[in-house]
Coordinates of C-alpha atoms and ligand atoms in Angstrom, one line a residue:
M290 CA 0.0 0.1 0.0
K291 CA 2.7 2.2 1.1
K292 CA 4.7 1.5 -2.2
I293 CA 1.4 2.2 -4.2
V294 CA 0.9 5.7 -2.4
S295 CA 4.4 6.9 -2.8
C296 CA 4.5 5.8 -7.1
I297 CA 1.1 7.9 -6.9
L298 CA 3.1 10.8 -5.2
C299 CA 6.1 10.2 -7.3
V300 CA 3.8 10.3 -10.6
V301 CA 2.0 13.5 -9.4
I302 CA 5.1 15.4 -8.6
A303 CA 6.9 14.4 -11.8
L304 CA 3.2 15.7 -13.7
S305 CA 3.2 18.7 -11.7
M306 CA 7.0 19.3 -12.5
L307 CA 6.5 18.7 -16.3
S308 CA 3.5 20.9 -16.6
V309 CA 5.5 23.4 -14.5
C310 CA 8.2 23.2 -17.1
A311 CA 5.9 23.6 -19.7
F312 CA 4.5 27.0 -18.4
A313 CA 8.2 27.9 -17.9
E314 CA 9.2 27.4 -21.3
T315 CA 6.5 28.1 -23.6
K316 CA 5.3 32.2 -23.5
T317 CA 2.5 31.9 -26.4
E318 CA -1.1 31.5 -25.5
C319 CA -1.6 28.5 -28.0
G320 CA 1.5 26.8 -26.1
G321 CA 2.9 25.6 -29.9
N322 CA -0.7 24.3 -30.8
C323 CA -1.8 27.1 -33.5
D324 CA -1.3 26.9 -37.2
T325 CA 0.8 29.7 -37.2
C326 CA 4.5 29.5 -36.7
P327 CA 6.1 32.2 -35.4
A328 CA 8.0 34.6 -38.0
I329 CA 11.4 35.5 -37.1
V330 CA 12.0 38.8 -39.4
V331 CA 15.9 38.9 -40.4
P332 CA 16.6 42.5 -41.1
G333 CA 18.6 44.6 -43.8
I334 CA 21.8 46.1 -43.5
G335 CA 21.7 49.2 -41.0
Q336 CA 17.8 48.2 -39.8
S337 CA 19.5 47.4 -36.4
N338 CA 20.3 49.8 -33.6
V339 CA 23.7 49.4 -33.0
W340 CA 24.7 52.0 -30.2
A341 CA 28.5 53.5 -29.9
L342 CA 30.0 53.3 -26.5
E343 CA 32.6 55.3 -24.5
E344 CA 35.4 53.3 -23.0
N345 CA 33.5 53.1 -19.7
G346 CA 30.2 51.5 -21.2
D347 CA 28.1 54.3 -21.3
Y348 CA 26.6 55.3 -24.3
M349 CA 28.1 57.7 -26.4
L350 CA 25.9 61.1 -26.8
D351 CA 25.9 63.8 -29.4
D352 CA 25.6 67.4 -28.5
N353 CA 21.8 67.2 -28.3
G354 CA 22.3 64.3 -25.8
N355 CA 21.0 61.5 -28.2
R356 CA 22.6 58.1 -28.8
I357 CA 24.7 57.8 -31.5
M358 CA 24.1 55.1 -34.0
C359 CA 27.6 53.3 -35.6
F360 CA 25.9 53.1 -38.6
P361 CA 27.4 53.3 -41.4
A362 CA 29.9 55.4 -39.5
V363 CA 30.2 58.0 -36.8
L364 CA 31.1 61.3 -38.5
D365 CA 32.4 63.9 -35.8
I366 CA 33.0 67.0 -37.6
N367 CA 34.2 68.8 -35.1
A368 CA 37.2 66.5 -34.7
I369 CA 37.8 66.6 -38.4
I370 CA 38.0 70.0 -38.9
P371 CA 40.9 70.9 -36.8
K372 CA 43.1 67.7 -38.0
A373 CA 42.2 68.8 -42.0
I374 CA 42.3 72.1 -42.0
L375 CA 46.3 72.8 -42.2
P376 CA 46.7 69.8 -45.1
V377 CA 43.4 71.2 -47.0
L378 CA 45.2 74.7 -46.8
T379 CA 48.5 74.0 -48.0
S380 CA 47.2 71.7 -50.4
L381 CA 45.3 74.9 -52.0
I382 CA 47.8 76.9 -52.2
S383 CA 51.0 74.3 -53.7
Q384 CA 48.2 72.8 -55.7
K385 CA 49.6 69.5 -54.5
D386 CA 48.6 66.6 -52.3
A387 CA 50.4 68.0 -49.5
G388 CA 49.2 65.9 -46.4
L389 CA 45.3 66.0 -48.0
S390 CA 45.3 62.4 -48.5
D391 CA 46.5 61.8 -45.3
A392 CA 44.2 63.7 -43.3
L393 CA 41.3 62.7 -45.4
C394 CA 42.3 58.7 -44.8
G395 CA 42.8 59.7 -40.8
A396 CA 39.3 61.5 -41.3
V397 CA 37.8 57.9 -42.8
R398 CA 39.7 55.9 -39.8
D399 CA 38.2 58.1 -37.4
A400 CA 34.6 57.5 -38.7
F401 CA 34.6 54.3 -38.7
A402 CA 36.9 53.5 -35.9
V403 CA 33.9 51.6 -34.2
N404 CA 33.1 49.4 -37.2
M405 CA 36.6 48.1 -37.7
C406 CA 37.4 44.5 -37.2
D407 CA 41.1 42.7 -36.8
K408 CA 42.7 40.0 -39.1
N409 CA 40.5 37.5 -37.4
G410 CA 37.2 39.3 -38.8
K411 CA 36.2 40.1 -35.2
N412 CA 35.0 43.9 -34.1
T413 CA 37.4 45.7 -32.1
G414 CA 34.9 48.9 -31.5
N415 CA 33.2 49.9 -28.4
F416 CA 29.4 49.5 -29.4
V417 CA 26.1 47.4 -28.3
V418 CA 23.6 45.8 -30.4
E419 CA 20.3 46.5 -29.3
K420 CA 18.6 42.8 -29.5
Y421 CA 15.3 41.8 -28.5
L422 CA 16.0 38.4 -27.2
Y423 CA 12.2 37.6 -26.8
S424 CA 8.8 38.2 -29.2
V425 CA 7.4 41.6 -29.6
A426 CA 5.0 40.8 -27.3
E427 CA 7.6 41.4 -24.6
C428 CA 9.0 44.3 -26.5
S429 CA 8.5 47.7 -24.7
E430 CA 6.9 50.7 -26.7
Y431 CA 9.9 52.1 -27.7
E432 CA 11.2 48.6 -29.0
K433 CA 8.2 47.9 -31.2
E434 CA 8.7 51.4 -32.5
Q435 CA 12.1 50.2 -33.5
I436 CA 11.1 47.2 -35.2
Y437 CA 7.5 48.4 -36.7
R438 CA 9.2 51.4 -38.7
N439 CA 11.8 48.7 -40.1
I440 CA 9.2 46.6 -41.1
P441 CA 5.2 47.7 -40.6
L442 CA 4.0 43.8 -39.3
Q443 CA 1.3 45.5 -37.2
N444 CA -1.5 43.6 -39.0
Y445 CA 0.8 40.1 -38.9
A446 CA 1.0 40.6 -35.2
K447 CA -2.7 41.0 -34.6
M448 CA -3.6 38.2 -37.0
A449 CA -0.5 35.7 -35.3
G450 CA -0.3 37.6 -32.2
E451 CA 2.7 39.2 -31.4
D452 CA 3.9 36.6 -29.2
H453 CA 4.4 35.2 -32.9
L454 CA 6.9 37.6 -34.0
Y455 CA 10.6 38.0 -33.1
Y456 CA 12.8 40.2 -34.7
F457 CA 16.6 39.1 -35.3
A458 CA 18.8 42.5 -34.5
Y459 CA 22.5 42.4 -35.9
N460 CA 25.7 44.4 -36.3
S461 CA 25.6 45.1 -40.5
F462 CA 29.5 45.4 -39.8
G463 CA 30.1 42.3 -37.8
N464 CA 31.2 38.8 -38.0
N465 CA 29.4 36.9 -40.8
Y466 CA 30.0 33.3 -39.2
D467 CA 29.3 34.4 -35.6
I468 CA 25.9 36.4 -36.8
V469 CA 24.7 33.1 -38.6
T470 CA 25.3 31.0 -35.4
E471 CA 23.7 33.5 -33.5
L472 CA 20.4 33.2 -36.0
Y473 CA 20.9 29.5 -35.6
N474 CA 20.5 29.8 -31.9
Y475 CA 17.9 32.3 -31.9
I476 CA 15.5 29.9 -33.9
Q477 CA 16.2 27.2 -31.3
M478 CA 15.1 29.8 -28.6
V479 CA 11.9 30.7 -30.4
K480 CA 11.2 27.6 -30.9
A481 CA 11.8 26.7 -27.3
E482 CA 9.9 29.9 -26.4
T483 CA 6.5 29.3 -28.4
G484 CA 6.4 25.8 -27.7
H485 CA 6.4 25.4 -31.8
D486 CA 8.5 22.8 -33.2
K487 CA 9.1 25.1 -36.7
V488 CA 9.2 28.8 -37.0
N489 CA 9.1 31.1 -40.4
I490 CA 11.9 33.2 -41.2
V491 CA 11.8 36.6 -43.3
P492 CA 15.3 37.0 -44.7
I493 CA 15.2 40.9 -45.9
S494 CA 18.2 42.4 -48.3
M495 CA 21.3 41.5 -46.4
G496 CA 18.9 39.2 -44.0
G497 CA 19.1 37.1 -47.3
S498 CA 23.0 36.6 -47.1
I499 CA 22.5 35.5 -43.6
A500 CA 20.4 33.0 -44.6
N501 CA 22.6 31.5 -47.4
G502 CA 25.3 31.0 -44.4
L503 CA 22.6 29.8 -42.1
F504 CA 21.4 27.1 -44.8
E505 CA 24.9 26.0 -45.6
Y506 CA 26.8 26.0 -42.4
Y507 CA 23.6 24.6 -40.0
P508 CA 21.6 22.5 -42.8
Q509 CA 19.6 20.8 -39.5
V510 CA 18.0 24.3 -39.7
M511 CA 16.0 23.2 -42.7
D512 CA 13.9 20.9 -40.5
D513 CA 13.1 23.9 -38.5
L514 CA 11.3 25.8 -40.8
Q515 CA 8.0 25.9 -42.1
K516 CA 8.0 28.8 -44.5
V517 CA 11.0 30.9 -45.8
V518 CA 9.7 34.7 -47.1
Y519 CA 12.3 36.3 -48.4
I520 CA 12.0 40.1 -49.5
V521 CA 14.2 41.8 -51.7
P522 CA 17.3 39.4 -50.7
A523 CA 21.1 39.5 -51.4
L524 CA 21.5 36.0 -52.4
N525 CA 24.7 37.2 -54.3
G526 CA 25.3 40.2 -53.0
S527 CA 25.3 43.7 -54.6
T528 CA 27.5 44.6 -57.6
I529 CA 28.3 47.8 -55.8
V530 CA 30.0 46.0 -53.3
G531 CA 31.5 43.9 -55.8
D532 CA 32.6 47.0 -57.6
L533 CA 33.8 48.2 -54.1
Y534 CA 36.0 45.4 -53.3
T535 CA 37.7 45.3 -56.7
K536 CA 38.2 49.2 -56.6
N537 CA 36.4 49.7 -60.1
F538 CA 34.8 53.3 -59.1
A539 CA 32.8 55.1 -61.4
F540 CA 34.5 58.5 -60.1
F541 CA 37.9 57.5 -61.6
D542 CA 36.8 58.8 -64.4
T543 CA 37.4 62.2 -64.3
D544 CA 35.2 63.1 -67.3
F545 CA 32.6 61.4 -64.9
L546 CA 33.6 62.7 -62.1
Y547 CA 33.3 66.6 -63.1
N548 CA 30.0 65.7 -64.9
G549 CA 27.5 63.2 -64.6
F550 CA 28.3 61.4 -61.3
L551 CA 27.2 63.6 -58.6
E552 CA 24.2 64.4 -60.4
A553 CA 23.0 61.0 -60.6
L554 CA 23.2 60.8 -56.6
M555 CA 21.9 64.4 -55.4
D556 CA 20.2 67.6 -56.6
E557 CA 22.1 68.6 -59.8
E558 CA 22.7 72.5 -58.4
D559 CA 24.0 71.2 -55.1
A560 CA 26.1 68.5 -57.7
R561 CA 27.4 71.3 -59.8
M562 CA 28.6 73.2 -56.9
I563 CA 30.7 70.8 -55.6
E564 CA 31.9 70.1 -59.3
V565 CA 33.2 73.7 -59.5
I566 CA 34.6 74.0 -55.8
A567 CA 36.5 70.7 -56.7
R568 CA 38.2 72.4 -59.3
I569 CA 40.3 74.5 -56.9
L570 CA 42.7 71.5 -57.1
P571 CA 44.4 70.3 -60.1
D572 CA 42.4 67.6 -61.6
E573 CA 45.4 64.9 -61.1
V574 CA 45.6 65.7 -57.4
L575 CA 41.7 65.3 -56.7
T576 CA 42.0 61.7 -58.4
S577 CA 45.0 60.9 -56.7
V578 CA 43.6 62.0 -53.4
L579 CA 40.1 60.0 -54.5
R580 CA 41.9 56.8 -55.1
N581 CA 43.9 57.1 -51.8
V582 CA 40.9 57.5 -49.6
A583 CA 39.2 54.9 -51.7
D584 CA 42.3 52.6 -51.1
C585 CA 42.1 53.2 -47.2
L586 CA 38.4 52.5 -47.3
V587 CA 38.8 49.5 -49.2
E588 CA 42.0 48.0 -47.4
E589 CA 41.8 48.9 -43.8
V590 CA 37.9 49.3 -42.9
A591 CA 35.9 47.0 -45.9
S592 CA 38.5 44.1 -46.4
N593 CA 38.1 43.1 -42.9
I594 CA 34.2 43.1 -42.4
T595 CA 33.2 39.7 -42.9
M596 CA 29.4 40.6 -42.8
L597 CA 30.1 43.0 -45.8
W598 CA 32.0 40.3 -47.7
G599 CA 29.0 38.8 -47.4
L600 CA 27.5 41.1 -49.9
C601 CA 30.1 40.7 -52.8
P602 CA 29.0 38.7 -55.4
K603 CA 30.1 35.4 -56.4
E604 CA 31.8 37.0 -59.8
Y605 CA 34.1 39.2 -58.2
Y606 CA 35.0 37.5 -55.2
P607 CA 37.9 35.7 -56.5
E608 CA 39.4 38.7 -57.8
A609 CA 38.7 40.9 -55.0
S610 CA 39.9 38.2 -52.0
A611 CA 43.1 37.5 -54.2
A612 CA 43.9 41.2 -54.7
L613 CA 42.7 42.4 -50.8
L614 CA 43.2 39.0 -48.5
G615 CA 47.0 38.0 -49.3
S616 CA 48.2 39.1 -45.5
K617 CA 44.8 38.1 -44.1
P618 CA 44.5 34.3 -43.6
E619 CA 41.9 34.2 -41.3
I620 CA 39.4 36.4 -42.9
K621 CA 39.9 34.5 -46.2
R622 CA 39.7 31.3 -44.5
Q623 CA 36.0 33.0 -43.3
T624 CA 35.3 34.5 -46.5
D625 CA 36.2 31.5 -48.9
M626 CA 33.7 29.7 -46.5
F627 CA 30.8 32.1 -47.3
Y628 CA 31.6 32.2 -50.6
Q629 CA 30.9 28.5 -50.8
A630 CA 27.7 29.2 -49.3
Q631 CA 26.6 31.9 -51.9
L632 CA 27.6 29.6 -54.5
N633 CA 25.7 26.7 -53.3
S634 CA 22.4 29.1 -52.3
D635 CA 20.5 28.1 -55.4
K636 CA 20.9 24.5 -54.4
N637 CA 20.3 25.1 -50.7
I638 CA 17.2 26.7 -51.4
Q639 CA 16.5 23.6 -54.0
T640 CA 16.8 21.6 -50.8
L641 CA 14.6 23.7 -48.7
V642 CA 11.6 23.2 -51.4
D643 CA 12.6 19.3 -52.0
K644 CA 12.1 19.3 -48.0
G645 CA 8.8 20.8 -48.1
V646 CA 9.8 24.1 -47.0
K647 CA 7.6 26.9 -48.6
V648 CA 9.4 29.3 -50.3
F649 CA 8.4 32.4 -51.1
N650 CA 10.4 35.7 -52.3
I651 CA 9.2 39.2 -53.3
V652 CA 11.6 41.6 -55.1
D653 CA 11.8 45.0 -56.9
Y654 CA 12.6 45.6 -60.5
D655 CA 13.6 48.2 -62.9
V656 CA 15.2 50.9 -60.8
P657 CA 18.6 51.9 -61.9
M658 CA 21.0 51.2 -59.5
Y659 CA 23.0 53.8 -57.7
L660 CA 25.9 54.6 -59.8
I661 CA 29.0 54.2 -57.9
G662 CA 30.2 51.5 -59.4
N663 CA 31.0 50.6 -63.1
S664 CA 29.0 47.7 -63.0
W665 CA 26.1 49.5 -62.1
N666 CA 24.1 48.5 -65.0
N667 CA 25.1 45.0 -65.8
D668 CA 22.0 43.8 -65.3
N669 CA 18.4 44.9 -63.7
A670 CA 17.7 46.6 -60.3
D671 CA 16.0 48.2 -57.4
G672 CA 18.9 50.8 -57.2
V673 CA 20.5 48.8 -54.8
I674 CA 20.3 45.2 -55.4
H675 CA 21.0 43.7 -58.6
L676 CA 17.6 41.6 -59.9
S677 CA 19.8 38.4 -60.7
S678 CA 21.1 38.4 -56.6
T679 CA 17.3 39.3 -55.5
A680 CA 15.4 36.8 -58.0
M681 CA 17.4 33.9 -58.0
G682 CA 19.6 33.8 -61.2
V683 CA 16.8 35.3 -62.8
H684 CA 17.1 36.7 -66.6
S685 CA 15.7 40.3 -67.6
A686 CA 16.5 43.2 -69.7
I687 CA 18.3 45.8 -68.1
V688 CA 16.3 49.3 -66.9
G689 CA 15.2 51.2 -69.4
E690 CA 15.1 48.5 -72.1
T691 CA 13.2 45.1 -72.5
L692 CA 13.6 41.6 -73.7
G693 CA 12.4 42.5 -77.2
E694 CA 9.7 41.6 -79.7
S695 CA 10.9 38.0 -80.6
Y696 CA 12.0 36.6 -77.1
V697 CA 10.6 33.6 -76.5
Q698 CA 10.4 32.6 -72.5
A699 CA 13.3 30.3 -71.3
N700 CA 11.7 27.9 -69.1
T701 CA 15.0 27.0 -67.4
S702 CA 13.6 26.5 -63.9
V703 CA 12.6 23.0 -62.5
N704 CA 10.3 24.5 -60.5
C705 CA 7.5 25.8 -62.7
A706 CA 4.4 23.4 -62.2
D707 CA 3.0 24.0 -65.9
L708 CA 5.3 24.7 -68.7
S709 CA 2.1 27.1 -70.2
H710 CA 2.1 29.3 -67.8
N711 CA 3.6 33.1 -68.9
H712 CA 6.4 34.0 -66.7
I713 CA 7.1 37.3 -69.1
S714 CA 6.6 40.2 -67.1
P715 CA 4.0 42.9 -68.8
D716 CA 6.2 45.0 -69.3
N717 CA 8.4 42.8 -71.3
V718 CA 11.5 42.8 -68.8
V719 CA 11.8 40.6 -66.8
D720 CA 11.4 36.4 -67.7
A721 CA 10.6 34.6 -64.7
S722 CA 10.5 31.3 -65.9
T723 CA 14.3 31.5 -65.4
G724 CA 14.8 32.2 -61.5
L725 CA 14.8 29.3 -59.5
L726 CA 11.1 29.8 -58.2
P727 CA 9.2 30.9 -60.7
D728 CA 5.9 30.0 -59.4
H729 CA 6.5 31.8 -55.7
T730 CA 8.3 34.8 -56.8
F731 CA 6.4 38.4 -56.8
Y732 CA 7.9 41.0 -58.7
F733 CA 7.3 45.0 -58.3
D734 CA 8.2 47.1 -61.3
A735 CA 9.7 50.2 -60.4
Q736 CA 9.8 49.9 -56.8
G737 CA 13.0 50.8 -55.0
H738 CA 14.9 48.8 -52.6
E739 CA 15.1 51.4 -49.8
Q740 CA 11.1 52.2 -50.0
T741 CA 10.3 48.3 -50.3
A742 CA 9.0 48.7 -46.5
R743 CA 6.6 51.7 -47.6
N744 CA 4.7 49.3 -50.2
D745 CA 1.9 48.5 -48.7
A746 CA 1.2 45.4 -50.8
I747 CA 4.5 44.2 -50.2
I748 CA 3.8 44.4 -46.6
S749 CA 0.3 43.0 -46.7
L750 CA 1.5 39.8 -49.6
A751 CA 4.2 38.9 -46.7
T752 CA 1.6 39.0 -43.7
V753 CA -0.9 36.9 -45.9
L754 CA 1.7 34.7 -46.7
L755 CA 3.1 34.5 -43.3
A756 CA -0.2 34.3 -41.1
T757 CA -2.1 32.1 -43.3
D758 CA -1.8 29.6 -46.1
D759 CA -4.2 31.2 -48.4
I760 CA -1.4 31.9 -50.9
K761 CA 0.1 28.7 -52.7
D762 CA 2.0 30.4 -55.2
V763 CA 1.7 33.4 -57.6
Y764 CA -1.8 32.2 -59.1
S765 CA -3.3 32.1 -56.0
T766 CA -5.1 35.1 -56.3
P767 CA -5.5 38.2 -58.5
D768 CA -5.1 40.3 -55.3
Y769 CA -1.4 39.1 -55.4
P770 CA -0.2 38.5 -58.8
Q771 CA 3.4 37.7 -60.1
F772 CA 3.8 41.2 -61.5
N773 CA 2.6 44.3 -59.3
A774 CA 3.9 47.7 -59.1
K775 CA 5.4 50.2 -56.9
R776 CA 3.0 52.0 -54.4
D777 CA 3.0 54.0 -51.4
P778 CA -0.5 55.1 -51.0
R779 CA 0.3 57.3 -47.5
A780 CA -0.7 60.7 -48.8
L781 CA -3.7 59.7 -50.7
K782 CA -4.8 57.7 -47.5
N783 CA -4.0 60.5 -44.9
T784 CA -4.5 63.8 -46.8
Y785 CA -5.9 64.0 -50.4
I786 CA -9.2 61.3 -49.6
P787 CA -9.9 63.4 -46.0
E788 CA -9.5 66.7 -48.1
A789 CA -11.9 65.6 -50.9
K790 CA -14.2 64.0 -48.2
A791 CA -14.7 67.5 -46.8
V792 CA -15.4 69.2 -49.6
D793 CA -19.1 70.5 -49.9
M794 CA -20.4 68.8 -52.6
S795 CA -23.7 70.9 -52.6
A796 CA -21.8 73.8 -53.4
L797 CA -20.3 71.9 -56.9
S798 CA -21.7 72.4 -60.5
A799 CA -22.8 69.0 -61.4
E800 CA -19.8 68.6 -63.5
D801 CA -17.5 69.1 -60.5
A802 CA -19.3 67.4 -58.1
A803 CA -19.3 64.3 -60.6
E804 CA -15.9 64.4 -61.4
L805 CA -15.1 64.7 -57.5
A806 CA -17.3 61.7 -56.8
A807 CA -15.7 59.2 -59.5
A808 CA -12.1 60.8 -58.4
I809 CA -12.8 60.1 -54.6
E810 CA -14.0 56.4 -55.8
E811 CA -11.2 55.7 -57.7
A812 CA -8.8 56.6 -54.9
E813 CA -10.2 54.8 -52.2
A814 CA -10.7 51.5 -54.7
F815 CA -6.5 52.0 -55.3
V816 CA -6.1 52.6 -51.3
N817 CA -7.9 49.5 -50.8
S818 CA -6.7 47.0 -53.8
T819 CA -3.3 45.5 -53.6
A820 CA -2.4 45.3 -57.2
C821 CA -1.7 47.8 -59.4
Y822 CA 0.5 48.6 -62.5
E823 CA 3.5 50.9 -62.9
G824 CA 2.5 54.8 -62.5
Q825 CA -1.2 53.8 -61.7
Q826 CA -0.9 55.8 -58.4
K827 CA 0.4 58.9 -60.1
E828 CA -2.7 58.6 -62.2
V829 CA -5.0 58.7 -59.3
E830 CA -3.5 60.9 -57.4
D831 CA -3.2 63.5 -60.4
R832 CA -6.9 62.9 -60.9
L833 CA -8.0 63.6 -57.0
V834 CA -5.6 66.9 -56.6
N835 CA -6.4 68.2 -60.3
I836 CA -9.8 67.9 -59.1
L837 CA -9.4 69.3 -55.3
V838 CA -7.5 72.4 -57.0
K839 CA -10.3 72.9 -59.9
V840 CA -12.8 73.4 -57.1
G841 CA -10.9 75.0 -54.9
A842 CA -10.2 73.0 -52.2
R843 CA -6.6 72.5 -52.4
E844 CA -3.7 75.6 -53.8
P845 CA -2.6 74.5 -57.1
S846 CA 1.5 73.1 -56.5
V847 CA 3.9 76.0 -57.9
K848 CA 6.9 74.5 -59.2
E849 CA 9.9 76.3 -58.4
E850 CA 12.3 77.3 -60.8
P851 CA 15.2 75.4 -60.6
K852 CA 18.4 77.3 -59.7
T853 CA 21.2 77.0 -62.5
L854 CA 24.1 78.7 -61.6
F855 CA 26.4 76.5 -60.7
T856 CA 25.0 73.9 -63.2
N857 CA 25.8 76.7 -65.8
L858 CA 29.0 77.4 -64.5
S859 CA 30.3 73.7 -64.2
L860 CA 29.1 72.9 -67.5
W861 CA 30.9 75.8 -69.2
L862 CA 34.0 75.1 -67.4
Y863 CA 33.5 71.3 -68.8
D864 CA 33.1 72.3 -72.2
N865 CA 35.5 74.9 -72.5
Y866 CA 38.2 73.5 -70.1
G867 CA 37.5 69.9 -69.7
T868 CA 38.5 68.6 -66.1
N869 CA 41.3 70.9 -65.5
G870 CA 41.6 72.6 -62.2
I871 CA 40.8 76.6 -61.8
F872 CA 44.4 77.2 -61.4
E873 CA 45.8 75.1 -63.9
V874 CA 44.7 77.6 -66.7
P875 CA 46.4 80.8 -66.6
G876 CA 44.0 83.3 -66.0
L877 CA 41.0 81.2 -65.6
I878 CA 40.4 82.7 -62.2
V879 CA 39.6 85.8 -63.8
K880 CA 37.3 84.4 -66.3
V881 CA 35.3 82.1 -63.7
F882 CA 34.6 85.1 -61.7
F883 CA 33.5 87.2 -64.8
K884 CA 31.0 84.3 -65.4
L885 CA 29.6 83.8 -62.2
I886 CA 28.3 87.6 -62.8
E887 CA 27.1 87.0 -65.8
F888 CA 25.4 83.7 -64.9
A889 CA 23.8 85.2 -61.6
L890 CA 22.5 88.3 -63.7
Ligands
ZN1086 ZN1 1.2 29.4 -31.9
ZN1087 ZN1 5.1 29.0 -64.0

């Protein structure tokens, strides 16, 4: 009898311990028993808060008392000016590089000091990564704000619960292998915390390169995944970074430097002003200074950062690593390992598919690449990443061109379920049948990389993919077609439609009232839809704004005359004196002075 009682007691105690354990371990309401696996966002470059620290561990603060972000660099102008002033003046007077390169390289070293890595590829700076080692449900209001600002998944959180959403923060300039390992461990933590035996991951931009490492180094993780929803992933880096590591900079060409380079990056008049000011140095001096600064940036800073190597396309890696990593064997060992991960990217994604993991991809196209490196126009792009990288090897025409009238769909992927599918984009730019996942890749025309999270159709597509099983592929619903377009209806939603609805219709002519009503209806239909064509938003906005102006409910927008002083001066200099510095041509300074007055009047 005693024995039986003690046995029962043991069992009771054991069971109660178990249930305590179970409660202690799962933090979700569902206890892991719902249909929606928790989602882990693996964000893009610069989408994690990394704060600079003082030597004593306190946050470094700027003049306004705000914490200082390490990404992309910590520029302290007050420290640079006193160090640079003498070399700048001496170089101007002597018209030679009298310490100017050294001063600027010093400034680069100071600015990137916090992001520097040693010969083992480990960070040496003093910083802290703001990590969220718990679900969004447990995040403070401040933390939620940080996360949702980067990726507005509030609707997903409403559908699946904030306890089913995680944000994996990391240092964009950190150690690649360590961060991949951290992600693997993070996935294990999320499984344990939520009680789910599988998770969904959302690799965004640079997060795509981390996912490459994850599948290569921890292939067992594939059994932990239900879905992978890639968003503009850098699966084969970016040609900008390839050009950086091979020092294939567009501004090394002086003609381009003085006429074209800056205009592509900023307002034309500002760009032209810099071009004119740059001419106070002879062109050879200026280019040699630029080359020295670029050398410093690439060799001393970028070549040690293994996360950045993760963005070097496989086509550039052999040349770049041979040139830069000869004396850094440990970094090369790590980047060689990642190179393998990149070479195997498609193969590993195919293994995911074969194992039954649902893999989706959302990409942008037809936005010219920032013109920094000479490869900018080798492939279509989203402004930051070339299209064949995000869209898993897809073939497309470059920005502004089409595949041609006689182009025939190539059907090179094994993953298209039906060869009768039409995978050519309506604008005849992309042949989606050539990417690895033709039936699961969604393309957004004219959508820029950096504004991806502001495209509400992309966010709602990701939400539906993560929170439901409604979308099986690009043919599941016309709401989310394979080929969609750029949009950001915030102005329509928050300004134009409310303004239009506040207009007193009874005071308008019948014709105006009808047009206003129709314009509102069209605008609301646009806002409430998730599928559109390129340029549709502008049409809808213009129609609504035009009628608002016509009925006097909105001031017509006044177009400011663009300023042209420095534009005229820079072009006059370039046409007449090529790339020469102002003091290289006798008497030119006087002519410039009179031209300046002439253009100003
Ligand atoms: Zn659940
Ligand atoms: Zn297909």
